[in-house]
Amino acid sequence: LQFPVISLVEEIQNEFSNYKFDFDSESSYTISAGISALEPGWDSKKWFRTADESLYYAKTHGRNQIKIYEKTY
């Protein structure tokens, strides 16, 4: 599957990591993201749960990552 949203998330990650916050201009910050495709037969709860699982996987396997839902999590 192709996820056009990945390029958007990568752009957001890049902008965010280069942004200097007024409250802490010395530190750098990152964003991790979880992505899931809406599969046939899924309701919104299942879709959001799988995206959340992907986000949790990304957060526990490093920083500044984008993970796409896979049934193996």
GROMACS .gro file of C-alpha atoms in nm:
model
   73
    1LEU     CA    1   0.000   0.000   0.000
    2GLN     CA    2   0.108   0.354  -0.072
    3PHE     CA    3   0.046   0.617   0.194
    4PRO     CA    4   0.065   0.970   0.046
    5VAL     CA    5   0.028   1.104   0.400
    6ILE     CA    6   0.381   0.984   0.482
    7SER     CA    7   0.541   1.270   0.290
    8LEU     CA    8   0.319   1.516   0.478
    9VAL     CA    9   0.416   1.364   0.815
   10GLU     CA   10   0.784   1.372   0.716
   11GLU     CA   11   0.751   1.741   0.629
   12ILE     CA   12   0.585   1.810   0.965
   13GLN     CA   13   0.860   1.615   1.143
   14ASN     CA   14   1.128   1.818   0.966
   15GLU     CA   15   0.965   2.154   1.040
   16PHE     CA   16   0.902   2.059   1.402
   17SER     CA   17   1.257   1.935   1.464
   18ASN     CA   18   1.403   2.258   1.323
   19TYR     CA   19   1.166   2.489   1.511
   20LYS     CA   20   1.310   2.682   1.807
   21PHE     CA   21   1.055   2.718   2.083
   22ASP     CA   22   1.055   3.038   2.288
   23PHE     CA   23   1.046   2.843   2.614
   24ASP     CA   24   1.347   2.623   2.527
   25SER     CA   25   1.550   2.724   2.225
   26GLU     CA   26   1.842   2.498   2.318
   27SER     CA   27   1.657   2.166   2.300
   28SER     CA   28   1.536   1.979   1.997
   29TYR     CA   29   1.204   1.799   1.979
   30THR     CA   30   1.080   1.515   1.763
   31ILE     CA   31   0.751   1.370   1.647
   32SER     CA   32   0.659   1.006   1.605
   33ALA     CA   33   0.348   0.904   1.414
   34GLY     CA   34   0.132   0.598   1.361
   35ILE     CA   35  -0.051   0.547   1.033
   36SER     CA   36  -0.324   0.300   0.946
   37ALA     CA   37  -0.532   0.244   0.635
   38LEU     CA   38  -0.905   0.203   0.677
   39GLU     CA   39  -0.965  -0.157   0.577
   40PRO     CA   40  -1.298  -0.294   0.449
   41GLY     CA   41  -1.516  -0.401   0.740
   42TRP     CA   42  -1.340  -0.185   0.999
   43ASP     CA   43  -1.533   0.069   1.201
   44SER     CA   44  -1.377   0.395   1.320
   45LYS     CA   45  -1.280   0.241   1.656
   46LYS     CA   46  -1.076  -0.033   1.487
   47TRP     CA   47  -0.915   0.220   1.253
   48PHE     CA   48  -0.810   0.452   1.535
   49ARG     CA   49  -0.697   0.159   1.749
   50THR     CA   50  -0.465   0.035   1.475
   51ALA     CA   51  -0.324   0.385   1.423
   52ASP     CA   52  -0.271   0.411   1.798
   53GLU     CA   53  -0.094   0.073   1.802
   54SER     CA   54   0.135   0.200   1.526
   55LEU     CA   55   0.208   0.518   1.722
   56TYR     CA   56   0.287   0.317   2.036
   57TYR     CA   57   0.519   0.093   1.832
   58ALA     CA   58   0.696   0.398   1.689
   59LYS     CA   59   0.739   0.555   2.033
   60THR     CA   60   0.881   0.238   2.188
   61HIS     CA   61   1.125   0.168   1.904
   62GLY     CA   62   1.305   0.501   1.888
   63ARG     CA   63   1.240   0.866   1.832
   64ASN     CA   64   1.118   1.060   1.532
   65GLN     CA   65   0.966   0.761   1.355
   66ILE     CA   66   0.669   0.694   1.133
   67LYS     CA   67   0.518   0.348   1.158
   68ILE     CA   68   0.249   0.202   0.936
   69TYR     CA   69   0.012  -0.047   1.096
   70GLU     CA   70   0.103  -0.409   1.034
   71LYS     CA   71  -0.096  -0.699   1.172
   72THR     CA   72   0.222  -0.833   1.335
   73TYR     CA   73   0.233  -0.576   1.620
   0.00000   0.00000   0.00000
